[in-house]
Coordinates of C-alpha atoms in Angstrom, one line a residue:
Chain A
X1 CA 0.0 0.0 0.0
X2 CA 1.2 3.5 -0.8
X3 CA 2.0 5.1 2.5
X4 CA 1.7 8.6 1.1
X5 CA -2.0 8.2 0.6
X6 CA -4.1 9.3 3.6
X7 CA -6.2 6.5 4.9
X8 CA -10.0 6.8 5.3
X9 CA -11.2 5.3 8.6
X10 CA -12.5 2.2 6.7
X11 CA -9.3 1.7 4.8
X12 CA -7.4 2.1 8.1
X13 CA -9.5 -0.6 9.6
X14 CA -8.8 -2.9 6.7
X15 CA -5.1 -2.2 6.8
X16 CA -5.1 -2.8 10.6
X17 CA -6.7 -6.2 10.3
X18 CA -9.4 -8.1 8.4
X19 CA -12.2 -6.3 6.9
X20 CA -15.5 -7.3 8.6
X21 CA -17.6 -9.7 6.6
X22 CA -20.7 -7.9 7.8
X23 CA -21.0 -4.4 9.0
X24 CA -24.3 -3.0 10.2
X25 CA -24.1 0.7 10.8
X26 CA -26.8 2.8 12.4
X27 CA -29.5 0.6 10.8
X28 CA -33.1 1.4 11.3
X29 CA -36.2 -0.4 10.0
X30 CA -39.6 1.1 10.0
X31 CA -42.9 -0.5 9.3
X32 CA -45.2 2.5 8.6
X33 CA -44.8 4.6 11.8
X34 CA -43.5 1.7 14.0
X35 CA -39.7 1.8 14.4
X36 CA -38.9 -1.9 14.6
X37 CA -35.2 -1.5 14.5
X38 CA -33.6 1.7 15.8
X39 CA -30.0 2.6 15.1
X40 CA -28.5 -0.9 15.2
X41 CA -24.7 -1.1 14.7
X42 CA -22.6 -4.2 14.8
X43 CA -19.8 -5.9 12.9
X44 CA -19.0 -9.5 12.2
X45 CA -15.5 -10.8 11.3
X46 CA -15.1 -13.8 9.0
X47 CA -15.3 -17.0 11.0
X48 CA -17.0 -15.3 13.9
X49 CA -20.2 -16.3 15.6
X50 CA -22.6 -13.7 17.1
X51 CA -25.6 -14.3 19.2
X52 CA -28.5 -11.9 19.0
X53 CA -30.3 -12.2 22.4
X54 CA -33.5 -10.7 23.6
X55 CA -37.2 -11.2 24.3
X56 CA -39.8 -11.8 21.6
X57 CA -40.4 -8.5 19.9
X58 CA -36.9 -7.2 20.4
X59 CA -36.3 -7.2 16.6
X60 CA -33.8 -10.1 16.5
X61 CA -35.6 -12.0 13.8
X62 CA -36.5 -8.8 11.9
X63 CA -32.8 -8.0 11.7
X64 CA -32.1 -11.5 10.4
X65 CA -34.8 -11.1 7.8
X66 CA -33.4 -7.7 6.7
X67 CA -29.9 -9.2 6.4
X68 CA -31.1 -11.9 4.0
X69 CA -33.3 -9.3 2.1
X70 CA -36.7 -10.8 2.9
X71 CA -37.7 -7.5 4.5
X72 CA -37.0 -4.7 2.1
X73 CA -38.5 -1.6 0.7
X74 CA -41.3 -0.9 -0.1
X75 CA -42.7 -3.4 2.4
X76 CA -40.6 -1.6 5.1
X77 CA -38.5 1.5 5.2
X78 CA -34.8 1.1 5.7
X79 CA -32.2 3.6 6.9
X80 CA -28.5 3.3 7.6
X81 CA -26.2 0.7 6.1
X82 CA -25.8 -3.0 5.8
X83 CA -22.5 -3.9 4.2
X84 CA -21.8 -7.5 3.4
X85 CA -18.3 -8.3 1.9
X86 CA -18.1 -4.6 1.0
X87 CA -21.5 -4.6 -0.8
X88 CA -24.2 -2.3 0.4
X89 CA -27.3 -4.5 0.8
X90 CA -29.9 -1.8 1.4
X91 CA -29.6 -0.4 -2.1
X92 CA -28.8 -3.7 -3.8
X93 CA -31.1 -4.6 -6.7
X94 CA -33.5 -7.4 -6.0
X95 CA -32.0 -9.6 -8.8
X96 CA -28.5 -9.2 -7.3
X97 CA -29.7 -9.8 -3.8
X98 CA -31.3 -13.0 -5.0
X99 CA -27.8 -14.2 -6.0
X100 CA -26.7 -13.8 -2.4
X101 CA -29.6 -15.5 -0.8
X102 CA -29.1 -19.2 -0.2
X103 CA -25.7 -18.8 -1.8
X104 CA -23.5 -16.5 0.2
X105 CA -26.1 -15.9 3.0
X106 CA -28.0 -18.9 4.3
X107 CA -31.0 -18.9 6.7
X108 CA -32.2 -21.6 9.0
X109 CA -35.8 -21.1 10.1
X110 CA -37.2 -21.6 13.5
X111 CA -39.8 -24.2 12.6
X112 CA -38.6 -26.6 9.9
X113 CA -42.0 -28.3 9.7
X114 CA -43.5 -25.0 8.5
X115 CA -40.5 -23.9 6.5
X116 CA -40.4 -27.0 4.3
X117 CA -42.8 -27.0 1.4
X118 CA -45.2 -30.0 2.0
X119 CA -45.6 -30.6 -1.7
X120 CA -41.9 -31.2 -2.7
X121 CA -39.5 -33.9 -1.6
X122 CA -36.7 -32.9 0.7
X123 CA -34.2 -33.9 -2.1
X124 CA -35.9 -31.4 -4.5
X125 CA -35.7 -28.6 -1.8
X126 CA -32.1 -29.2 -1.0
X127 CA -31.3 -29.3 -4.7
X128 CA -32.9 -26.0 -5.5
X129 CA -30.1 -23.7 -4.4
X130 CA -27.6 -26.1 -6.1
X131 CA -29.4 -25.5 -9.3
X132 CA -30.1 -21.8 -8.8
X133 CA -26.6 -20.7 -7.7
X134 CA -24.2 -23.4 -8.7
X135 CA -25.9 -24.5 -11.9
X136 CA -25.3 -28.2 -11.2
X137 CA -26.7 -30.8 -13.5
X138 CA -29.6 -32.9 -12.3
X139 CA -27.3 -35.9 -11.5
X140 CA -24.8 -33.7 -9.6
X141 CA -27.5 -32.1 -7.7
X142 CA -28.8 -35.4 -6.5
X143 CA -25.3 -36.6 -5.5
X144 CA -24.6 -33.3 -3.7
X145 CA -27.9 -33.3 -2.0
X146 CA -27.3 -36.8 -0.7
X147 CA -23.8 -35.8 0.5
X148 CA -25.3 -32.7 2.2
X149 CA -27.9 -34.9 4.0
X150 CA -25.1 -37.2 5.1
X151 CA -23.1 -34.2 6.4
X152 CA -26.0 -33.1 8.6
X153 CA -26.4 -36.5 10.1
X154 CA -29.3 -37.9 8.2
X155 CA -28.9 -41.7 8.0
X156 CA -29.5 -43.4 4.6
X157 CA -29.6 -40.1 2.7
X158 CA -30.2 -41.8 -0.6
X159 CA -33.5 -43.3 0.6
X160 CA -34.6 -40.1 2.2
X161 CA -34.0 -37.9 -0.8
X162 CA -37.4 -38.8 -2.2
X163 CA -39.1 -38.5 1.2
X164 CA -41.7 -35.7 1.7
X165 CA -41.1 -33.5 4.8
X166 CA -44.1 -35.0 6.7
X167 CA -42.4 -38.4 6.5
X168 CA -39.5 -37.1 8.6
X169 CA -39.3 -36.3 12.3
X170 CA -39.0 -32.7 13.5
X171 CA -35.3 -33.2 14.2
X172 CA -34.7 -34.7 10.7
X173 CA -36.7 -31.8 9.2
X174 CA -34.4 -29.3 10.9
X175 CA -31.4 -31.2 9.6
X176 CA -32.8 -30.8 6.1
X177 CA -33.2 -27.1 6.7
X178 CA -29.6 -26.9 7.8
X179 CA -28.6 -28.8 4.7
X180 CA -30.5 -26.3 2.5
X181 CA -29.0 -23.3 4.3
X182 CA -25.5 -24.7 3.9
X183 CA -25.9 -26.1 0.4
X184 CA -23.8 -23.5 -1.3
X185 CA -21.2 -23.1 1.5
X186 CA -22.5 -19.6 2.6
X187 CA -20.1 -17.1 4.2
X188 CA -22.8 -16.0 6.5
X189 CA -25.3 -18.3 8.2
X190 CA -28.3 -16.8 9.9
X191 CA -30.0 -19.2 12.3
X192 CA -33.4 -17.9 13.7
X193 CA -34.0 -19.8 16.9
X194 CA -32.9 -23.0 15.2
X195 CA -33.8 -25.3 18.1
X196 CA -36.7 -23.7 19.9
X197 CA -39.3 -25.8 18.0
X198 CA -37.6 -29.1 18.9
X199 CA -37.6 -31.5 21.8
X200 CA -35.1 -30.7 24.5
X201 CA -33.2 -33.9 23.8
X202 CA -32.7 -33.0 20.2
X203 CA -31.9 -29.3 20.8
X204 CA -28.3 -29.8 21.9
X205 CA -27.6 -32.2 19.0
X206 CA -28.9 -29.7 16.4
X207 CA -27.0 -26.8 18.0
X208 CA -23.8 -28.8 18.0
X209 CA -24.4 -29.8 14.4
X210 CA -24.8 -26.2 13.2
X211 CA -21.7 -25.1 15.1
X212 CA -19.6 -28.1 13.7
X213 CA -20.7 -27.3 10.1
X214 CA -20.1 -23.6 10.5
X215 CA -16.6 -24.2 11.8
X216 CA -15.9 -26.7 9.1
X217 CA -16.9 -24.3 6.4
X218 CA -15.1 -21.5 8.2
X219 CA -18.4 -19.4 7.9
X220 CA -19.6 -16.7 10.1
X221 CA -22.9 -17.2 11.8
X222 CA -25.5 -15.1 13.6
X223 CA -27.7 -17.0 16.0
X224 CA -31.0 -15.5 17.0
X225 CA -31.7 -16.8 20.5
X226 CA -33.7 -15.8 23.6
X227 CA -31.5 -17.7 26.0
X228 CA -28.5 -15.6 27.2
X229 CA -26.6 -18.6 28.7
X230 CA -27.0 -20.7 25.5
X231 CA -25.9 -17.7 23.4
X232 CA -22.8 -17.2 25.5
X233 CA -22.0 -20.8 25.3
X234 CA -22.2 -21.2 21.5
X235 CA -21.2 -17.7 20.3
X236 CA -18.0 -15.7 20.3
X237 CA -19.8 -12.5 20.8
X238 CA -23.2 -11.5 22.0
X239 CA -25.5 -8.6 21.2
X240 CA -28.4 -8.1 23.6
X241 CA -31.3 -6.4 22.0
X242 CA -34.2 -4.7 23.6
X243 CA -37.1 -3.1 21.8
X244 CA -35.3 -2.8 18.5
X245 CA -32.0 -1.5 19.9
X246 CA -28.8 -3.2 20.9
X247 CA -28.2 -2.4 24.5
X248 CA -25.0 -4.3 25.1
X249 CA -22.6 -6.0 22.8
X250 CA -19.3 -7.7 23.5
X251 CA -17.4 -11.0 24.0
X252 CA -19.6 -13.7 25.3
X253 CA -17.7 -14.6 28.5
X254 CA -17.6 -11.0 29.6
X255 CA -21.2 -10.2 28.9
X256 CA -22.4 -13.3 30.7
X257 CA -19.9 -13.1 33.6
X258 CA -20.4 -9.4 34.3
X259 CA -23.3 -7.9 32.4
X260 CA -23.2 -4.1 32.5
X261 CA -26.6 -3.1 31.1
X262 CA -29.5 -3.5 33.6
X263 CA -31.5 -5.4 31.0
X264 CA -28.7 -7.9 30.4
X265 CA -28.5 -8.4 34.2
X266 CA -32.2 -8.9 34.3
X267 CA -32.0 -11.5 31.5
X268 CA -29.3 -13.3 33.4
X269 CA -31.1 -13.4 36.7
X270 CA -34.4 -14.5 35.3
X271 CA -33.0 -17.9 34.3
X272 CA -32.9 -20.6 36.8
X273 CA -29.3 -21.5 37.5
X274 CA -27.9 -24.5 39.3
X275 CA -27.1 -23.6 42.9
X276 CA -29.0 -20.4 42.7
X277 CA -32.3 -20.3 44.6
X278 CA -33.4 -16.9 43.3
X279 CA -35.4 -16.3 40.2
X280 CA -35.8 -12.6 39.6
X281 CA -38.2 -11.7 36.8
X282 CA -37.9 -8.5 34.8
X283 CA -41.1 -6.5 35.8
X284 CA -43.4 -5.3 33.0
X285 CA -43.2 -6.0 29.3
X286 CA -41.7 -4.6 26.1
X287 CA -43.6 -1.4 25.2
X288 CA -45.6 -1.6 22.0
X289 CA -43.9 -0.3 18.8
X290 CA -46.2 2.6 18.4
X291 CA -45.7 3.8 22.0
X292 CA -42.0 3.7 22.6
X293 CA -40.6 5.9 25.4
X294 CA -38.7 8.9 24.1
X295 CA -35.5 8.2 26.1
X296 CA -34.1 4.8 27.0
X297 CA -36.6 2.2 25.8
X298 CA -35.9 0.0 28.8
X299 CA -36.4 2.9 31.4
X300 CA -40.0 2.0 32.3
X301 CA -38.8 -1.4 33.5
X302 CA -35.4 -0.5 34.7
X303 CA -34.6 -0.7 38.4
X304 CA -31.9 2.0 38.1
X305 CA -33.9 4.5 36.0
X306 CA -33.5 8.2 36.8
X307 CA -35.1 11.3 35.3
X308 CA -32.6 11.5 32.4
X309 CA -33.4 8.0 31.3
X310 CA -37.0 9.0 30.4
X311 CA -35.8 12.0 28.5
X312 CA -32.8 11.2 26.4
X313 CA -31.6 8.1 24.7
X314 CA -28.2 6.8 25.9
X315 CA -25.8 6.2 23.1
X316 CA -23.5 3.1 23.1
X317 CA -20.3 3.7 24.9
X318 CA -17.2 1.5 24.9
X319 CA -16.6 0.1 28.3
X320 CA -14.6 -3.0 29.4
X321 CA -14.2 -4.1 25.7
X322 CA -17.8 -3.9 24.8
X323 CA -20.5 -1.5 23.8
X324 CA -23.1 -0.5 26.3
X325 CA -26.0 1.9 25.9
X326 CA -27.0 3.1 29.4
X327 CA -26.7 6.3 31.4
X328 CA -25.7 4.6 34.5
X329 CA -23.0 2.1 33.8
X330 CA -21.2 1.6 37.2
Chain B
X1 CA -54.9 -49.1 0.3
X2 CA -57.1 -51.9 -1.0
X3 CA -59.5 -51.5 1.9
X4 CA -59.9 -47.8 1.3
X5 CA -60.5 -48.3 -2.4
X6 CA -63.0 -51.0 -1.9
X7 CA -64.9 -49.0 0.7
X8 CA -65.0 -46.1 -1.8
X9 CA -66.3 -48.5 -4.5
X10 CA -69.0 -49.9 -2.3
X11 CA -70.1 -46.4 -1.4
X12 CA -70.1 -45.5 -5.1
X13 CA -72.2 -48.5 -6.0
X14 CA -74.7 -47.7 -3.3
X15 CA -75.1 -44.2 -4.7
X16 CA -75.6 -45.6 -8.2
X17 CA -78.2 -48.0 -6.9
X18 CA -80.1 -45.2 -5.2
X19 CA -80.0 -43.1 -8.4
X20 CA -81.2 -46.0 -10.5
X21 CA -84.1 -46.7 -8.0
X22 CA -85.1 -43.0 -8.1
X23 CA -84.9 -43.0 -11.8
X24 CA -87.0 -46.1 -12.1
X25 CA -89.6 -44.7 -9.7
X26 CA -89.7 -41.6 -11.8
X27 CA -90.7 -43.6 -14.8
X28 CA -93.4 -45.5 -12.9
X29 CA -94.8 -42.2 -11.5
X30 CA -94.8 -40.4 -14.9
X31 CA -98.3 -39.6 -16.1
X32 CA -99.5 -41.6 -19.1
X33 CA -99.7 -45.3 -19.7
X34 CA -96.9 -46.6 -22.0
X35 CA -99.1 -49.4 -23.3
X36 CA -101.9 -47.2 -24.4
X37 CA -99.4 -44.7 -25.9
X38 CA -97.8 -47.6 -27.9
X39 CA -101.2 -49.0 -29.0
X40 CA -102.5 -45.7 -30.3
X41 CA -106.1 -44.6 -29.8
X42 CA -108.0 -47.7 -30.9
X43 CA -107.2 -51.1 -29.3
X44 CA -109.0 -54.1 -27.8
X45 CA -108.7 -55.3 -24.2
X46 CA -107.0 -58.5 -25.5
X47 CA -104.3 -56.7 -27.4
X48 CA -103.8 -54.3 -24.4
X49 CA -103.3 -57.3 -22.0
X50 CA -101.0 -59.0 -24.5
X51 CA -98.7 -56.0 -24.8
X52 CA -98.8 -55.5 -21.1
X53 CA -97.6 -59.1 -20.7
X54 CA -95.0 -58.7 -23.4
X55 CA -93.6 -55.6 -21.8
X56 CA -93.5 -57.4 -18.4
X57 CA -95.7 -54.7 -16.9
X58 CA -98.0 -57.4 -15.2
X59 CA -95.0 -58.5 -13.1
X60 CA -94.3 -57.3 -9.5
X61 CA -92.7 -53.8 -9.5
X62 CA -89.5 -55.1 -7.8
X63 CA -89.1 -57.7 -10.5
X64 CA -89.6 -55.1 -13.1
X65 CA -86.9 -52.9 -11.5
X66 CA -84.5 -55.9 -11.4
X67 CA -85.1 -56.6 -15.1
X68 CA -84.8 -52.9 -16.0
X69 CA -81.5 -52.6 -14.1
X70 CA -80.1 -55.7 -15.7
X71 CA -81.0 -54.4 -19.1
X72 CA -79.5 -51.0 -18.3
X73 CA -76.2 -52.6 -17.2
X74 CA -76.2 -54.6 -20.4
X75 CA -76.6 -51.4 -22.4
X76 CA -80.1 -52.3 -23.5
X77 CA -81.8 -49.0 -22.7
X78 CA -84.8 -49.4 -25.0
X79 CA -85.9 -47.6 -28.2
X80 CA -87.3 -44.1 -28.6
X81 CA -91.0 -44.2 -29.5
X82 CA -90.6 -41.2 -31.7
X83 CA -87.4 -41.6 -33.6
X84 CA -87.1 -45.4 -33.2
X85 CA -83.5 -44.8 -32.2
X86 CA -81.6 -47.0 -29.8
X87 CA -81.5 -44.9 -26.6
X88 CA -78.1 -46.1 -25.5
X89 CA -76.7 -45.0 -28.9
X90 CA -78.5 -41.7 -28.7
X91 CA -77.4 -40.9 -25.1
X92 CA -74.0 -42.4 -24.7
X93 CA -72.5 -42.4 -28.2
X94 CA -74.1 -39.2 -29.5
X95 CA -75.2 -36.8 -26.7
X96 CA -72.6 -37.6 -24.0
X97 CA -69.5 -36.7 -26.0
X98 CA -70.9 -33.4 -26.9
X99 CA -71.7 -32.5 -23.3
X100 CA -68.3 -33.7 -22.1
X101 CA -66.5 -31.7 -24.8
X102 CA -68.4 -28.6 -24.0
X103 CA -67.8 -29.0 -20.3
X104 CA -64.0 -29.7 -20.8
X105 CA -63.6 -26.8 -23.1
X106 CA -65.5 -24.4 -20.7
X107 CA -63.4 -25.6 -17.8
X108 CA -60.2 -25.0 -19.8
X109 CA -61.3 -21.5 -20.7
X110 CA -62.3 -20.8 -17.1
X111 CA -59.0 -22.0 -15.8
X112 CA -57.0 -20.1 -18.3
X113 CA -58.7 -16.9 -17.4
X114 CA -59.6 -17.5 -13.8
X115 CA -56.2 -18.6 -12.4
X116 CA -54.1 -15.7 -13.8
X117 CA -56.8 -13.3 -12.7
X118 CA -56.8 -14.8 -9.2
X119 CA -53.0 -14.7 -9.0
X120 CA -52.9 -11.1 -10.1
X121 CA -55.6 -10.1 -7.6
X122 CA -53.6 -11.8 -4.8
X123 CA -50.2 -10.3 -5.8
X124 CA -51.7 -6.8 -6.1
X125 CA -54.2 -7.1 -3.4
X126 CA -56.3 -4.1 -2.5
X127 CA -55.0 -2.3 -5.6
X128 CA -57.1 -1.4 -8.6
X129 CA -56.1 -4.7 -10.2
X130 CA -57.6 -6.6 -7.3
X131 CA -60.8 -4.5 -7.4
X132 CA -61.2 -5.0 -11.2
X133 CA -60.5 -8.8 -10.9
X134 CA -63.0 -9.2 -8.0
X135 CA -65.6 -7.1 -9.9
X136 CA -65.3 -9.2 -13.0
X137 CA -65.4 -12.4 -10.9
X138 CA -68.6 -11.4 -9.1
X139 CA -70.0 -10.1 -12.4
X140 CA -69.3 -13.5 -14.1
X141 CA -71.0 -15.2 -11.2
X142 CA -74.0 -13.0 -11.1
X143 CA -74.7 -12.8 -14.9
X144 CA -77.3 -15.4 -16.0
X145 CA -75.6 -17.7 -18.5
X146 CA -78.6 -18.0 -20.9
X147 CA -78.6 -14.2 -21.1
X148 CA -74.9 -14.1 -21.6
X149 CA -75.2 -16.7 -24.3
X150 CA -77.8 -14.7 -26.2
X151 CA -75.7 -11.5 -26.0
X152 CA -72.7 -13.4 -27.3
X153 CA -74.7 -14.9 -30.2
X154 CA -76.0 -11.4 -31.0
X155 CA -72.7 -9.6 -30.8
X156 CA -70.1 -12.2 -32.0
X157 CA -72.3 -14.5 -33.9
X158 CA -74.7 -12.2 -35.8
X159 CA -73.4 -8.6 -35.6
X160 CA -69.6 -9.3 -36.0
X161 CA -70.0 -12.7 -37.5
X162 CA -66.7 -13.9 -36.0
X163 CA -68.2 -17.1 -34.6
X164 CA -71.0 -19.4 -35.7
X165 CA -74.2 -18.5 -33.8
X166 CA -75.6 -22.0 -33.5
X167 CA -74.8 -25.6 -34.1
X168 CA -72.1 -28.1 -33.5
X169 CA -69.2 -29.6 -35.3
X170 CA -67.6 -32.5 -33.6
X171 CA -64.0 -31.6 -32.7
X172 CA -63.0 -35.3 -33.1
X173 CA -64.0 -35.0 -36.8
X174 CA -62.7 -31.5 -37.5
X175 CA -60.7 -30.2 -34.6
X176 CA -60.4 -26.5 -35.4
X177 CA -63.8 -26.2 -36.9
X178 CA -65.2 -27.9 -33.8
X179 CA -63.3 -25.5 -31.5
X180 CA -64.6 -22.6 -33.5
X181 CA -68.2 -23.7 -33.1
X182 CA -67.7 -24.4 -29.4
X183 CA -66.0 -21.1 -28.5
X184 CA -69.2 -19.1 -27.8
X185 CA -70.9 -21.9 -25.8
X186 CA -67.8 -22.6 -23.9
X187 CA -67.3 -18.9 -23.0
X188 CA -70.9 -18.7 -21.9
X189 CA -70.7 -21.8 -19.7
X190 CA -67.2 -21.0 -18.5
X191 CA -67.9 -17.4 -17.5
X192 CA -69.6 -18.5 -14.3
X193 CA -66.5 -20.6 -13.4
X194 CA -64.0 -17.8 -14.1
X195 CA -65.3 -15.9 -11.1
X196 CA -65.3 -19.0 -8.9
X197 CA -61.8 -20.0 -9.9
X198 CA -60.4 -16.5 -9.6
X199 CA -61.9 -16.1 -6.1
X200 CA -60.6 -19.4 -4.8
X201 CA -57.2 -18.8 -6.4
X202 CA -56.9 -15.4 -4.8
X203 CA -57.9 -16.4 -1.3
X204 CA -55.9 -19.7 -1.3
X205 CA -52.8 -18.0 -2.7
X206 CA -52.9 -15.2 -0.2
X207 CA -53.0 -17.8 2.6
X208 CA -50.2 -19.9 1.1
X209 CA -47.9 -16.9 0.4
X210 CA -48.0 -16.1 4.1
X211 CA -46.6 -19.5 5.0
X212 CA -43.0 -19.9 6.2
X213 CA -42.1 -22.2 3.4
X214 CA -42.6 -19.4 0.9
X215 CA -40.2 -17.2 2.8
X216 CA -37.9 -20.2 2.9
X217 CA -38.1 -20.6 -0.9
X218 CA -37.2 -16.9 -1.2
X219 CA -34.4 -17.3 1.3
X220 CA -32.9 -19.9 -1.1
X221 CA -32.7 -17.3 -3.8
X222 CA -35.7 -18.6 -5.8
X223 CA -37.0 -15.8 -8.2
X224 CA -40.4 -14.3 -7.5
X225 CA -42.2 -15.9 -10.4
X226 CA -41.1 -19.3 -9.3
X227 CA -42.0 -18.7 -5.7
X228 CA -45.6 -17.8 -6.8
X229 CA -46.2 -20.2 -9.6
X230 CA -44.2 -23.3 -8.4
X231 CA -43.9 -23.1 -4.6
X232 CA -47.1 -21.2 -4.1
X233 CA -49.5 -22.5 -6.8
X234 CA -48.5 -26.1 -6.1
X235 CA -50.2 -25.7 -2.7
X236 CA -53.2 -23.8 -4.2
X237 CA -54.1 -26.8 -6.4
X238 CA -55.7 -28.7 -3.6
X239 CA -58.4 -26.2 -2.6
X240 CA -58.9 -25.4 -6.3
X241 CA -59.5 -29.0 -7.3
X242 CA -61.9 -29.4 -4.4
X243 CA -64.0 -26.5 -5.4
X244 CA -64.0 -27.3 -9.1
X245 CA -65.0 -30.9 -8.3
X246 CA -67.8 -29.8 -6.1
X247 CA -69.1 -27.4 -8.7
X248 CA -69.0 -29.7 -11.7
X249 CA -72.6 -30.6 -10.9
X250 CA -73.4 -26.9 -11.4
X251 CA -71.5 -27.1 -14.7
X252 CA -73.8 -30.0 -15.9
X253 CA -76.8 -27.9 -15.0
X254 CA -75.3 -24.9 -16.9
X255 CA -74.6 -27.2 -19.8
X256 CA -78.4 -27.8 -20.2
X257 CA -79.1 -24.1 -20.6
X258 CA -76.1 -23.6 -22.9
X259 CA -76.9 -26.5 -25.2
X260 CA -80.5 -25.3 -25.6
X261 CA -79.4 -21.7 -26.3
X262 CA -76.7 -22.8 -28.8
X263 CA -78.6 -25.8 -30.2
X264 CA -75.9 -28.3 -29.3
X265 CA -77.0 -31.9 -29.5
X266 CA -75.8 -32.8 -26.0
X267 CA -77.3 -34.5 -23.0
X268 CA -79.1 -31.3 -21.9
X269 CA -80.6 -30.9 -25.3
X270 CA -81.6 -34.6 -25.3
X271 CA -83.3 -34.4 -22.0
X272 CA -85.0 -31.1 -22.8
X273 CA -86.4 -32.5 -26.0
X274 CA -87.5 -35.7 -24.3
X275 CA -89.3 -33.8 -21.6
X276 CA -91.1 -31.7 -24.2
X277 CA -92.1 -34.9 -26.0
X278 CA -93.0 -36.7 -22.8
X279 CA -90.5 -39.4 -23.7
X280 CA -89.8 -40.5 -20.2
X281 CA -87.7 -43.4 -21.1
X282 CA -85.1 -41.0 -22.6
X283 CA -85.4 -38.6 -19.6
X284 CA -84.6 -41.6 -17.4
X285 CA -81.5 -42.4 -19.4
X286 CA -80.5 -38.8 -19.0
X287 CA -80.9 -39.1 -15.2
X288 CA -78.9 -42.2 -15.0
X289 CA -76.1 -40.9 -17.1
X290 CA -75.9 -37.6 -15.2
X291 CA -75.8 -39.7 -11.9
X292 CA -73.0 -41.7 -13.4
X293 CA -71.1 -38.6 -14.4
X294 CA -71.4 -37.1 -10.9
X295 CA -70.1 -40.3 -9.3
X296 CA -67.2 -40.5 -11.8
X297 CA -66.2 -36.9 -11.1
X298 CA -66.3 -37.5 -7.4
X299 CA -64.1 -40.6 -7.7
X300 CA -61.7 -38.7 -10.0
X301 CA -61.4 -35.8 -7.5
X302 CA -60.7 -38.2 -4.7
X303 CA -57.9 -39.8 -6.7
X304 CA -56.5 -36.4 -7.7
X305 CA -56.2 -35.4 -4.0
X306 CA -53.7 -38.2 -3.4
X307 CA -51.8 -37.2 -6.5
X308 CA -51.7 -33.5 -5.4
X309 CA -51.1 -33.8 -1.7
X310 CA -48.2 -36.1 -0.7
X311 CA -49.5 -36.1 2.9
X312 CA -52.6 -38.0 1.7
X313 CA -50.7 -40.6 -0.2
X314 CA -50.7 -44.1 1.3
X315 CA -47.5 -46.0 0.9

């Protein structure tokens, strides 16, 4: 690189280390008047796993849907920037975005039973992205689909290729979903609560499988989860979302060991832990989208809230190697 | 599998038996005495008794029914008093193909117009496209088909002269000529179906497009047209076939009107003529044949379900 050229901040970042695979900057998503995502910023390095944690309605799934381009204008209004491999996604043409979907960006849905088309065999559905993005011949598609099914732990894949979704168990269906999402070796895998529709005994297996496959392909992954402890266990970093905003984001161990934001603390203490006899619920509920408080959105439920919290929104600050948005970080 | 099919067959046979009994009773209840009709105005008691005996009309009713049913199954449906024509030949070989062709062509036209209309209405719901499509659909449903037929004859048959106003040419003899003759009748009969098919397509597709598997297809990078026409419509076929199957009876009813308006020598025309001539034996054949058609359509729809929905297939 020519040292005489002044570096822009982005170029400096790139020179300093790897360019992030995904960079979300001040991203907002509105559905009419409702602000579903408000000023979300985060970055994901190649090979990194990130957990998006929060209650239902926090906007986690919405963010995932926006990242894969299933929520776009004119259905919703987008502001800010989503950069994937240096490409701005918000202004990408639909035809170009389609080339990323299922190819460079894969998505695992929460409920595989509902997300698999009942009228097509699982083999056909796994083969679709192989045809669309890789242009494989019919024979190669079948071979690769069988190999993919094998790789996600489906026994006798050749027999199951011609099975319809309803002929498989819930766990097997989710494995098929994973095979579809990983068919083209995506660089970014989005997993929207991939195990919450499954039996507890299967959940760990599926989570383990996704992680194994992601590591093997050296992909990055974003897990949408509502369980802070699970997220901290499986992800390198964690972003805690509340009412469409990221309130705390940082390395998993630190966030779980010493949460700084009152909401993260609340999330941690409302999970039953071994050896702990206390179960402290967070009082109240997430405010409706059309009646968000002007200041900190968590203020009405926050045990530490002061006058300023209701008036002005706290901006994320760097503290202890992470980003926290709160007026009273101690 | 075998058990289900045989149960279905038993059910079908029962329905047919009831239809045949009703149709036989109809003949018995019909006013007029066939013997005196056949003998004319002047006859002796001896010849009356003799003919009654020859026709088996002095036998117990149940016995007569059995004989009639056996004859019917063998294809011996009797002879028309008026034209002296064999009724099996008249009904099954001449009239039935005309009605079936008309119905099939009408259904084809209705599908070709109704499905795209319904899809457009669903994709652009609550826009002017939707309003227009829905208006046309309701209009097609509300407009009486005999009136539509007359208007079509008047405008396209007489005024513009684009299509023949009346008559029938068998498409299996001259395909294009036959199609040309059938166009106006098929549009008349199909118009009612366009609305029905469009409405069912619209509502079913709207429901299907909200399903997660549609989002999943998009998340795989499938283009929009494929998401709608392949992933979506494949799931719309089930409710569509159900409704079409249920309404095919209505189509046979509509065919009677259409055949009379356009002078098509189909089942409807045959039955109408027979009613006007008080030829009950022909009416009876019409009833039986219509009953058979209904049952056949129902069986076909049932079989189509298994073909369309993998969840209903038995392995």
